[in-house]
PDB file of C-alpha atoms and ligand atoms in Angstrom:
ATOM      1  CA  MET O   1       0.000   0.000   0.000  1.00 47.00           C
ATOM      2  CA  THR O   2       1.447   3.433  -0.895  1.00 56.00           C
ATOM      3  CA  GLU O   3       1.255   6.108   1.764  1.00 67.00           C
ATOM      4  CA  SER O   4      -0.287   9.423   0.744  1.00 91.00           C
ATOM      5  CA  LEU O   5       2.223  12.241   0.339  1.00 97.00           C
ATOM      6  CA  PRO O   6       2.060  15.293   2.603  1.00 97.00           C
ATOM      7  CA  HIS O   7       0.414  18.617   1.952  1.00 97.00           C
ATOM      8  CA  TRP O   8       2.822  21.380   3.020  1.00 98.00           C
ATOM      9  CA  HIS O   9       1.890  24.830   4.260  1.00 98.00           C
ATOM     10  CA  LEU O  10       4.710  27.184   3.332  1.00 98.00           C
ATOM     11  CA  LEU O  11       5.700  30.282   5.308  1.00 98.00           C
ATOM     12  CA  GLY O  12       8.003  32.380   3.143  1.00 97.00           C
ATOM     13  CA  ALA O  13       7.816  31.848  -0.612  1.00 97.00           C
ATOM     14  CA  GLY O  14      11.096  33.680  -1.271  1.00 95.00           C
ATOM     15  CA  ASN O  15      14.081  32.162  -3.057  1.00 94.00           C
ATOM     16  CA  MET O  16      14.687  29.127  -0.830  1.00 95.00           C
ATOM     17  CA  GLY O  17      11.008  28.511  -0.056  1.00 98.00           C
ATOM     18  CA  THR O  18      10.202  28.507  -3.765  1.00 98.00           C
ATOM     19  CA  LEU O  19      13.053  26.133  -4.613  1.00 98.00           C
ATOM     20  CA  ALA O  20      11.946  23.716  -1.861  1.00 98.00           C
ATOM     21  CA  ALA O  21       8.332  23.957  -3.074  1.00 98.00           C
ATOM     22  CA  TRP O  22       9.543  23.143  -6.589  1.00 98.00           C
ATOM     23  CA  TYR O  23      11.312  19.935  -5.520  1.00 98.00           C
ATOM     24  CA  LEU O  24       8.427  18.908  -3.230  1.00 98.00           C
ATOM     25  CA  THR O  25       5.841  19.298  -5.980  1.00 98.00           C
ATOM     26  CA  ARG O  26       8.106  17.389  -8.430  1.00 98.00           C
ATOM     27  CA  ALA O  27       8.082  14.539  -5.893  1.00 98.00           C
ATOM     28  CA  GLY O  28       4.261  14.574  -5.796  1.00 98.00           C
ATOM     29  CA  HIS O  29       3.745  16.551  -2.574  1.00 98.00           C
ATOM     30  CA  THR O  30       1.369  19.516  -2.632  1.00 98.00           C
ATOM     31  CA  VAL O  31       2.310  22.956  -1.305  1.00 98.00           C
ATOM     32  CA  SER O  32       0.270  26.048  -0.510  1.00 97.00           C
ATOM     33  CA  VAL O  33       1.617  29.415   0.590  1.00 98.00           C
ATOM     34  CA  VAL O  34       0.219  30.817   3.824  1.00 98.00           C
ATOM     35  CA  THR O  35      -0.691  34.476   3.316  1.00 97.00           C
ATOM     36  CA  ASP O  36      -2.127  37.034   5.757  1.00 94.00           C
ATOM     37  CA  SER O  37      -5.388  37.396   3.820  1.00 94.00           C
ATOM     38  CA  PRO O  38      -7.039  35.513   0.920  1.00 94.00           C
ATOM     39  CA  ALA O  39      -4.874  35.891  -2.206  1.00 97.00           C
ATOM     40  CA  PRO O  40      -4.795  34.514  -5.774  1.00 97.00           C
ATOM     41  CA  PRO O  41      -2.333  31.698  -6.592  1.00 98.00           C
ATOM     42  CA  GLN O  42       1.313  32.750  -6.968  1.00 98.00           C
ATOM     43  CA  HIS O  43       2.806  32.106 -10.421  1.00 98.00           C
ATOM     44  CA  LYS O  44       6.563  31.691 -10.224  1.00 98.00           C
ATOM     45  CA  THR O  45       9.335  31.292 -12.779  1.00 98.00           C
ATOM     46  CA  LEU O  46      12.396  29.273 -11.826  1.00 98.00           C
ATOM     47  CA  ILE O  47      15.415  29.926 -14.036  1.00 97.00           C
ATOM     48  CA  PHE O  48      17.718  26.892 -14.010  1.00 96.00           C
ATOM     49  CA  ALA O  49      21.050  26.719 -15.885  1.00 92.00           C
ATOM     50  CA  GLU O  50      19.559  24.713 -18.769  1.00 92.00           C
ATOM     51  CA  HIS O  51      15.828  25.480 -18.678  1.00 95.00           C
ATOM     52  CA  ASN O  52      13.092  27.650 -17.193  1.00 97.00           C
ATOM     53  CA  ALA O  53      10.210  26.197 -15.222  1.00 98.00           C
ATOM     54  CA  SER O  54       6.821  27.506 -14.057  1.00 98.00           C
ATOM     55  CA  LEU O  55       5.357  26.782 -10.671  1.00 98.00           C
ATOM     56  CA  THR O  56       1.888  27.765  -9.455  1.00 98.00           C
ATOM     57  CA  LEU O  57       1.350  27.760  -5.712  1.00 98.00           C
ATOM     58  CA  PRO O  58      -2.152  28.199  -4.273  1.00 98.00           C
ATOM     59  CA  CYS O  59      -2.458  30.575  -1.333  1.00 98.00           C
ATOM     60  CA  VAL O  60      -4.344  29.979   1.865  1.00 97.00           C
ATOM     61  CA  SER O  61      -4.993  32.441   4.672  1.00 95.00           C
ATOM     62  CA  PRO O  62      -5.802  31.800   8.354  1.00 89.00           C
ATOM     63  CA  SER O  63      -9.570  32.294   7.832  1.00 88.00           C
ATOM     64  CA  GLN O  64      -9.490  29.448   5.294  1.00 89.00           C
ATOM     65  CA  PHE O  65      -7.870  26.808   7.521  1.00 84.00           C
ATOM     66  CA  HIS O  66     -10.263  24.066   8.489  1.00 82.00           C
ATOM     67  CA  SER O  67      -7.972  21.691  10.272  1.00 87.00           C
ATOM     68  CA  THR O  68      -4.588  21.327  11.907  1.00 93.00           C
ATOM     69  CA  ILE O  69      -1.517  21.806   9.738  1.00 96.00           C
ATOM     70  CA  THR O  70       0.296  18.474   9.477  1.00 96.00           C
ATOM     71  CA  HIS O  71       3.391  19.659   7.560  1.00 98.00           C
ATOM     72  CA  LEU O  72       4.769  23.198   7.885  1.00 98.00           C
ATOM     73  CA  LEU O  73       7.740  24.447   5.896  1.00 98.00           C
ATOM     74  CA  VAL O  74       9.265  27.572   7.472  1.00 98.00           C
ATOM     75  CA  ALA O  75      11.426  29.375   4.905  1.00 98.00           C
ATOM     76  CA  SER O  76      10.741  32.946   5.967  1.00 97.00           C
ATOM     77  CA  LYS O  77      13.745  35.164   6.669  1.00 95.00           C
ATOM     78  CA  THR O  78      14.570  34.909  10.365  1.00 96.00           C
ATOM     79  CA  PRO O  79      13.603  38.497  11.338  1.00 95.00           C
ATOM     80  CA  TYR O  80      10.079  37.851  10.028  1.00 95.00           C
ATOM     81  CA  THR O  81       9.563  34.441  11.661  1.00 96.00           C
ATOM     82  CA  GLU O  82       7.417  35.673  14.520  1.00 95.00           C
ATOM     83  CA  ALA O  83       5.033  37.513  12.169  1.00 95.00           C
ATOM     84  CA  ALA O  84       4.907  34.503   9.829  1.00 97.00           C
ATOM     85  CA  LEU O  85       4.070  32.099  12.663  1.00 97.00           C
ATOM     86  CA  ARG O  86       1.203  34.349  13.741  1.00 95.00           C
ATOM     87  CA  ARG O  87      -0.567  33.325  10.516  1.00 96.00           C
ATOM     88  CA  VAL O  88      -0.700  29.701  11.635  1.00 96.00           C
ATOM     89  CA  ASN O  89      -1.433  30.428  15.285  1.00 93.00           C
ATOM     90  CA  GLY O  90      -3.824  27.800  16.697  1.00 93.00           C
ATOM     91  CA  HIS O  91      -3.327  25.460  13.722  1.00 95.00           C
ATOM     92  CA  LEU O  92      -0.224  23.619  14.887  1.00 96.00           C
ATOM     93  CA  ASP O  93      -0.207  20.850  17.465  1.00 95.00           C
ATOM     94  CA  SER O  94       1.893  17.949  18.683  1.00 96.00           C
ATOM     95  CA  MET O  95       1.188  16.083  15.401  1.00 95.00           C
ATOM     96  CA  THR O  96       2.667  18.864  13.237  1.00 97.00           C
ATOM     97  CA  LEU O  97       5.978  18.227  11.506  1.00 98.00           C
ATOM     98  CA  VAL O  98       7.921  21.461  10.990  1.00 98.00           C
ATOM     99  CA  LEU O  99      10.718  21.696   8.445  1.00 98.00           C
ATOM    100  CA  ARG O 100      12.900  24.741   9.159  1.00 98.00           C
ATOM    101  CA  PHE O 101      14.719  26.009   6.083  1.00 98.00           C
ATOM    102  CA  GLN O 102      16.363  29.214   7.284  1.00 96.00           C
ATOM    103  CA  ASN O 103      19.788  30.727   7.819  1.00 95.00           C
ATOM    104  CA  GLY O 104      21.014  31.072  11.377  1.00 96.00           C
ATOM    105  CA  MET O 105      19.837  29.292  14.487  1.00 96.00           C
ATOM    106  CA  GLY O 106      17.124  29.534  17.068  1.00 93.00           C
ATOM    107  CA  ALA O 107      14.413  31.422  15.164  1.00 95.00           C
ATOM    108  CA  LEU O 108      11.789  28.793  16.115  1.00 96.00           C
ATOM    109  CA  ASP O 109      13.018  28.117  19.656  1.00 94.00           C
ATOM    110  CA  GLY O 110      10.107  28.245  22.095  1.00 93.00           C
ATOM    111  CA  ARG O 111       7.686  29.118  19.304  1.00 95.00           C
ATOM    112  CA  LEU O 112       6.291  25.652  18.458  1.00 95.00           C
ATOM    113  CA  PRO O 113       3.655  23.695  20.357  1.00 94.00           C
ATOM    114  CA  PRO O 114       5.007  21.066  22.764  1.00 94.00           C
ATOM    115  CA  GLY O 115       5.615  17.749  21.023  1.00 94.00           C
ATOM    116  CA  ALA O 116       5.729  19.159  17.461  1.00 96.00           C
ATOM    117  CA  THR O 117       8.421  17.375  15.442  1.00 96.00           C
ATOM    118  CA  MET O 118      11.178  19.525  14.030  1.00 96.00           C
ATOM    119  CA  LEU O 119      13.336  18.814  11.000  1.00 97.00           C
ATOM    120  CA  GLU O 120      16.160  21.102   9.889  1.00 97.00           C
ATOM    121  CA  ALA O 121      17.239  21.775   6.310  1.00 98.00           C
ATOM    122  CA  ILE O 122      20.684  23.224   5.586  1.00 97.00           C
ATOM    123  CA  THR O 123      21.668  24.049   2.036  1.00 95.00           C
ATOM    124  CA  THR O 124      24.695  25.203   0.132  1.00 90.00           C
ATOM    125  CA  SER O 125      22.553  25.830  -2.963  1.00 90.00           C
ATOM    126  CA  ALA O 126      22.227  29.405  -4.145  1.00 87.00           C
ATOM    127  CA  VAL O 127      19.179  31.163  -5.536  1.00 90.00           C
ATOM    128  CA  LYS O 128      18.891  34.848  -6.346  1.00 89.00           C
ATOM    129  CA  GLY O 129      16.166  37.171  -7.577  1.00 90.00           C
ATOM    130  CA  GLN O 130      12.923  38.629  -6.355  1.00 89.00           C
ATOM    131  CA  SER O 131       9.614  36.793  -6.405  1.00 93.00           C
ATOM    132  CA  PRO O 132       8.114  35.788  -8.858  1.00 97.00           C
ATOM    133  CA  GLN O 133      11.473  35.285 -10.685  1.00 96.00           C
ATOM    134  CA  HIS O 134      13.997  33.002  -9.020  1.00 96.00           C
ATOM    135  CA  THR O 135      17.364  32.249 -10.627  1.00 95.00           C
ATOM    136  CA  ILE O 136      18.914  29.000  -9.444  1.00 93.00           C
ATOM    137  CA  VAL O 137      22.634  29.817  -9.305  1.00 88.00           C
ATOM    138  CA  ALA O 138      23.796  26.434  -7.957  1.00 88.00           C
ATOM    139  CA  GLU O 139      22.100  23.202  -6.917  1.00 92.00           C
ATOM    140  CA  ASN O 140      24.607  22.031  -4.298  1.00 91.00           C
ATOM    141  CA  THR O 141      24.180  19.751  -1.300  1.00 95.00           C
ATOM    142  CA  THR O 142      21.150  20.103   0.954  1.00 97.00           C
ATOM    143  CA  TRP O 143      20.995  18.193   4.251  1.00 98.00           C
ATOM    144  CA  LEU O 144      17.749  17.301   5.981  1.00 98.00           C
ATOM    145  CA  GLY O 145      17.856  15.849   9.449  1.00 98.00           C
ATOM    146  CA  GLY O 146      17.428  16.154  13.158  1.00 96.00           C
ATOM    147  CA  LEU O 147      15.559  12.870  13.736  1.00 97.00           C
ATOM    148  CA  PRO O 148      16.963   9.356  14.138  1.00 97.00           C
ATOM    149  CA  GLN O 149      15.216   8.147  10.975  1.00 97.00           C
ATOM    150  CA  PRO O 150      14.085  10.010   7.850  1.00 98.00           C
ATOM    151  CA  PRO O 151      10.330  10.326   7.248  1.00 97.00           C
ATOM    152  CA  ALA O 152       8.761   7.761   4.879  1.00 97.00           C
ATOM    153  CA  TRP O 153       8.596  10.323   2.035  1.00 98.00           C
ATOM    154  CA  PHE O 154      12.313  11.221   2.177  1.00 98.00           C
ATOM    155  CA  GLU O 155      13.543   8.602  -0.297  1.00 97.00           C
ATOM    156  CA  GLY O 156      10.975   9.663  -2.924  1.00 98.00           C
ATOM    157  CA  LEU O 157      11.911  13.325  -2.419  1.00 98.00           C
ATOM    158  CA  GLN O 158      15.605  12.485  -2.910  1.00 98.00           C
ATOM    159  CA  ARG O 159      14.833  11.381  -6.461  1.00 98.00           C
ATOM    160  CA  HIS O 160      13.652  14.911  -7.320  1.00 98.00           C
ATOM    161  CA  TRP O 161      15.809  17.135  -5.085  1.00 98.00           C
ATOM    162  CA  PRO O 162      19.405  17.047  -6.436  1.00 97.00           C
ATOM    163  CA  ASN O 163      22.122  16.276  -3.856  1.00 97.00           C
ATOM    164  CA  LEU O 164      19.676  15.840  -0.967  1.00 98.00           C
ATOM    165  CA  CYS O 165      21.232  13.956   1.995  1.00 98.00           C
ATOM    166  CA  TRP O 166      19.892  12.730   5.333  1.00 98.00           C
ATOM    167  CA  GLU O 167      21.858  13.568   8.484  1.00 97.00           C
ATOM    168  CA  ALA O 168      20.330  12.251  11.720  1.00 97.00           C
ATOM    169  CA  ASP O 169      22.664  14.399  13.849  1.00 96.00           C
ATOM    170  CA  ILE O 170      22.546  17.640  11.925  1.00 97.00           C
ATOM    171  CA  ARG O 171      24.121  19.954  14.504  1.00 96.00           C
ATOM    172  CA  TRP O 172      27.642  20.092  13.069  1.00 96.00           C
ATOM    173  CA  VAL O 173      26.288  20.687   9.565  1.00 97.00           C
ATOM    174  CA  GLN O 174      24.269  23.589  10.979  1.00 97.00           C
ATOM    175  CA  TRP O 175      27.275  24.993  12.826  1.00 98.00           C
ATOM    176  CA  LYS O 176      29.494  24.763   9.760  1.00 97.00           C
ATOM    177  CA  LYS O 177      26.953  26.712   7.708  1.00 97.00           C
ATOM    178  CA  LEU O 178      26.399  29.110  10.610  1.00 98.00           C
ATOM    179  CA  VAL O 179      30.112  29.997  10.785  1.00 98.00           C
ATOM    180  CA  ALA O 180      30.241  30.584   6.998  1.00 98.00           C
ATOM    181  CA  ASN O 181      27.213  32.872   7.336  1.00 98.00           C
ATOM    182  CA  ALA O 182      28.637  34.597  10.443  1.00 98.00           C
ATOM    183  CA  VAL O 183      31.835  35.507   8.610  1.00 98.00           C
ATOM    184  CA  ILE O 184      30.979  35.970   4.921  1.00 98.00           C
ATOM    185  CA  ASN O 185      27.600  37.640   5.309  1.00 98.00           C
ATOM    186  CA  PRO O 186      28.349  40.513   7.714  1.00 98.00           C
ATOM    187  CA  LEU O 187      31.796  41.288   6.248  1.00 98.00           C
ATOM    188  CA  THR O 188      30.473  41.448   2.691  1.00 98.00           C
ATOM    189  CA  ALA O 189      27.414  43.422   3.858  1.00 98.00           C
ATOM    190  CA  LEU O 190      29.447  45.946   5.819  1.00 97.00           C
ATOM    191  CA  HIS O 191      32.017  46.531   3.074  1.00 97.00           C
ATOM    192  CA  ASP O 192      29.484  46.093   0.237  1.00 98.00           C
ATOM    193  CA  VAL O 193      31.645  43.591  -1.654  1.00 98.00           C
ATOM    194  CA  PRO O 194      31.041  40.172  -3.281  1.00 97.00           C
ATOM    195  CA  ASN O 195      31.963  37.013  -1.328  1.00 96.00           C
ATOM    196  CA  GLY O 196      35.273  36.630  -3.215  1.00 97.00           C
ATOM    197  CA  ALA O 197      36.649  39.786  -1.546  1.00 98.00           C
ATOM    198  CA  LEU O 198      37.352  37.639   1.518  1.00 98.00           C
ATOM    199  CA  VAL O 199      39.850  35.723  -0.579  1.00 97.00           C
ATOM    200  CA  SER O 200      41.406  38.654  -2.449  1.00 98.00           C
ATOM    201  CA  ASP O 201      41.539  41.361   0.261  1.00 98.00           C
ATOM    202  CA  PRO O 202      44.179  40.669   2.971  1.00 98.00           C
ATOM    203  CA  SER O 203      42.521  42.935   5.544  1.00 98.00           C
ATOM    204  CA  LEU O 204      39.124  41.201   5.133  1.00 98.00           C
ATOM    205  CA  GLN O 205      40.891  37.857   5.278  1.00 98.00           C
ATOM    206  CA  GLN O 206      42.474  38.833   8.590  1.00 98.00           C
ATOM    207  CA  GLN O 207      39.071  39.805   9.990  1.00 98.00           C
ATOM    208  CA  ALA O 208      37.629  36.517   8.716  1.00 98.00           C
ATOM    209  CA  ARG O 209      40.401  34.617  10.494  1.00 98.00           C
ATOM    210  CA  ALA O 210      39.643  36.357  13.826  1.00 98.00           C
ATOM    211  CA  LEU O 211      35.886  35.713  13.464  1.00 98.00           C
ATOM    212  CA  CYS O 212      36.515  32.027  12.715  1.00 98.00           C
ATOM    213  CA  ALA O 213      38.871  31.636  15.676  1.00 98.00           C
ATOM    214  CA  GLU O 214      36.298  33.123  18.074  1.00 98.00           C
ATOM    215  CA  ALA O 215      33.521  30.921  16.649  1.00 98.00           C
ATOM    216  CA  ASP O 216      35.711  27.806  16.959  1.00 98.00           C
ATOM    217  CA  THR O 217      36.564  28.614  20.594  1.00 98.00           C
ATOM    218  CA  LEU O 218      32.860  28.899  21.414  1.00 98.00           C
ATOM    219  CA  LEU O 219      31.798  25.801  19.460  1.00 98.00           C
ATOM    220  CA  THR O 220      34.552  23.771  21.124  1.00 98.00           C
ATOM    221  CA  ALA O 221      33.222  24.937  24.509  1.00 98.00           C
ATOM    222  CA  LEU O 222      29.751  23.723  23.411  1.00 97.00           C
ATOM    223  CA  ASP O 223      31.076  20.418  22.064  1.00 98.00           C
ATOM    224  CA  SER O 224      34.659  19.389  22.772  1.00 98.00           C
ATOM    225  CA  ARG O 225      34.601  17.126  19.671  1.00 97.00           C
ATOM    226  CA  TRP O 226      34.007  20.127  17.322  1.00 98.00           C
ATOM    227  CA  PRO O 227      36.756  19.782  14.670  1.00 96.00           C
ATOM    228  CA  GLY O 228      37.395  23.535  14.403  1.00 95.00           C
ATOM    229  CA  ASN O 229      39.475  24.655  11.440  1.00 94.00           C
ATOM    230  CA  SER O 230      36.605  26.873  10.285  1.00 98.00           C
ATOM    231  CA  PHE O 231      38.850  29.399   8.563  1.00 98.00           C
ATOM    232  CA  SER O 232      39.845  27.105   5.683  1.00 97.00           C
ATOM    233  CA  ALA O 233      36.213  25.899   5.329  1.00 97.00           C
ATOM    234  CA  VAL O 234      34.921  29.486   5.209  1.00 98.00           C
ATOM    235  CA  LEU O 235      37.582  30.572   2.698  1.00 97.00           C
ATOM    236  CA  GLN O 236      36.540  27.631   0.518  1.00 95.00           C
ATOM    237  CA  VAL O 237      32.890  28.777   0.581  1.00 94.00           C
ATOM    238  CA  ALA O 238      33.998  32.337  -0.286  1.00 95.00           C
ATOM    239  CA  ARG O 239      36.083  30.966  -3.174  1.00 95.00           C
ATOM    240  CA  ASP O 240      33.222  28.751  -4.441  1.00 90.00           C
ATOM    241  CA  THR O 241      30.768  31.664  -4.331  1.00 90.00           C
ATOM    242  CA  ALA O 242      33.276  34.403  -5.256  1.00 92.00           C
ATOM    243  CA  GLY O 243      30.982  36.322  -7.589  1.00 90.00           C
ATOM    244  CA  ASN O 244      27.896  36.073  -5.338  1.00 90.00           C
ATOM    245  CA  THR O 245      26.256  38.785  -3.326  1.00 93.00           C
ATOM    246  CA  SER O 246      25.656  37.307   0.140  1.00 94.00           C
ATOM    247  CA  SER O 247      22.088  37.334   1.373  1.00 93.00           C
ATOM    248  CA  MET O 248      22.984  39.866   4.095  1.00 96.00           C
ATOM    249  CA  ARG O 249      24.638  42.222   1.607  1.00 96.00           C
ATOM    250  CA  ALA O 250      21.504  41.960  -0.576  1.00 94.00           C
ATOM    251  CA  ASP O 251      19.243  42.649   2.431  1.00 94.00           C
ATOM    252  CA  ARG O 252      21.330  45.661   3.417  1.00 95.00           C
ATOM    253  CA  GLN O 253      21.391  47.031  -0.127  1.00 95.00           C
ATOM    254  CA  ARG O 254      17.584  47.041  -0.216  1.00 92.00           C
ATOM    255  CA  GLY O 255      17.310  48.439   3.315  1.00 94.00           C
ATOM    256  CA  ALA O 256      15.723  45.232   4.699  1.00 93.00           C
ATOM    257  CA  THR O 257      16.330  43.903   8.206  1.00 94.00           C
ATOM    258  CA  THR O 258      19.287  41.521   8.087  1.00 96.00           C
ATOM    259  CA  GLU O 259      19.535  38.045   9.672  1.00 96.00           C
ATOM    260  CA  ILE O 260      22.479  39.016  11.883  1.00 97.00           C
ATOM    261  CA  GLU O 261      20.535  38.374  15.116  1.00 96.00           C
ATOM    262  CA  ALA O 262      19.976  34.705  14.196  1.00 97.00           C
ATOM    263  CA  ILE O 263      23.570  34.299  12.992  1.00 98.00           C
ATOM    264  CA  ASN O 264      26.221  36.308  14.911  1.00 98.00           C
ATOM    265  CA  GLY O 265      23.615  37.161  17.582  1.00 97.00           C
ATOM    266  CA  TRP O 266      23.066  33.445  18.257  1.00 98.00           C
ATOM    267  CA  LEU O 267      26.823  32.902  18.670  1.00 98.00           C
ATOM    268  CA  LEU O 268      27.064  35.851  21.029  1.00 98.00           C
ATOM    269  CA  ARG O 269      24.117  34.665  23.151  1.00 97.00           C
ATOM    270  CA  GLN O 270      25.656  31.191  23.478  1.00 98.00           C
ATOM    271  CA  ALA O 271      28.991  32.782  24.429  1.00 98.00           C
ATOM    272  CA  GLN O 272      27.343  34.920  27.123  1.00 97.00           C
ATOM    273  CA  ARG O 273      25.734  31.802  28.624  1.00 97.00           C
ATOM    274  CA  HIS O 274      29.213  30.320  28.921  1.00 96.00           C
ATOM    275  CA  GLY O 275      30.739  33.493  30.375  1.00 97.00           C
ATOM    276  CA  MET O 276      32.654  34.181  27.149  1.00 97.00           C
ATOM    277  CA  ASP O 277      32.910  37.196  24.873  1.00 96.00           C
ATOM    278  CA  LEU O 278      33.288  37.202  21.085  1.00 98.00           C
ATOM    279  CA  PRO O 279      34.577  40.763  20.551  1.00 98.00           C
ATOM    280  CA  SER O 280      34.906  40.589  16.755  1.00 98.00           C
ATOM    281  CA  HIS O 281      31.355  39.271  16.348  1.00 98.00           C
ATOM    282  CA  ARG O 282      30.023  41.819  18.837  1.00 97.00           C
ATOM    283  CA  ARG O 283      31.706  44.690  16.955  1.00 97.00           C
ATOM    284  CA  LEU O 284      30.284  43.466  13.637  1.00 96.00           C
ATOM    285  CA  ILE O 285      26.761  43.359  15.048  1.00 96.00           C
ATOM    286  CA  GLU O 286      27.219  46.900  16.366  1.00 96.00           C
ATOM    287  CA  ALA O 287      28.615  48.123  13.035  1.00 95.00           C
ATOM    288  CA  LEU O 288      25.766  46.577  11.075  1.00 94.00           C
ATOM    289  CA  SER O 289      23.044  47.944  13.270  1.00 87.00           C
ATOM    290  CA  GLY O 290      23.874  51.340  11.713  1.00 67.00           C
ATOM    291  CA  GLN O 291      22.665  52.655   8.387  1.00 50.00           C
ATOM    292  CA  ALA O 292      22.356  50.773   5.080  1.00 47.00           C
ATOM    293  CA  PRO O 293      25.245  51.443   2.625  1.00 44.00           C
ATOM    294  CA  THR O 294      24.845  54.516   0.525  1.00 38.00           C
TER     295      THR O 294
HETATM  296  O1  PAF L   1      23.638  33.573   2.922  1.00 81.06           O
HETATM  297  C1  PAF L   1      24.377  33.446   1.920  1.00 81.06           C
HETATM  298  O2  PAF L   1      24.567  34.378   1.132  1.00 81.06           O
HETATM  299  C2  PAF L   1      24.997  32.095   1.646  1.00 81.06           C
HETATM  300  O3  PAF L   1      24.567  31.214   2.652  1.00 81.06           O
HETATM  301  C3  PAF L   1      26.522  32.045   1.494  1.00 81.06           C
HETATM  302  C4  PAF L   1      27.001  30.633   1.671  1.00 81.06           C
HETATM  303  C5  PAF L   1      27.241  32.918   2.497  1.00 81.06           C
HETATM  304  C6  PAF L   1      26.944  32.412   0.105  1.00 81.06           C
HETATM  305  O4  PAF L   1      26.595  33.673  -0.317  1.00 81.06           O
END
């Protein structure tokens, strides 16, 4: 007997949310976007290297929910998570499976009903553009995990989502991505440069080294088995994405709230709990809480 595939409610149909919705629908799942008020379906164009694709996502608003949400995909930017979750208030319970597909850490902490199951998605894929046009720059590895076993639908989804891996213990994958985001994103946002500047500019490279060292000291305090060596990993990401505008630089250029609180802010909060300071991260947060670049 074949099990029926989930219906996903999506919070945040931006670049990553749209890409996830694309793969899910290819695999036979259904996806609707949760909007504040009733809205027509969203027609999206995904621009892949070799072809363009169209995706239509129906919208549903809180007044149209008739039952509990069984599968929730949270892909909103972290500063808007609280507002996004308000739309589904009262429609989540202990049976809800939440898939968090966001940069940074902690944006859902304490915000889900007790017993709700949480999956994390971490990606090194890159998508740029503004809805309804999404350009898929790279389809790299995406990890899903956080539970001992993958859900029944995972294997089917893997056939349609390129380079999708399962990682039961996803914490180190999250931390590795977090450090890349905590170094590349704020430095490129503050100096208004592409990611590759961290490789080519010795002064930025020096700052990156200090940020990595502080992050490694903290992460080792959180888990003594943490392998460290973040600097070479971060430089590799900067090299691989040299021409890219980081998401934080893009947010800052359009005057949007950045994700620094869920990235460097998370590191700083963990450090404070352990009686530590991360001066380079603290200074970056302070510098970025100023004005957008002119
Ligand atoms: O947030 C981003 O921009 C990306 O995660 C990364 C890896 C830093 C590349 O630009």
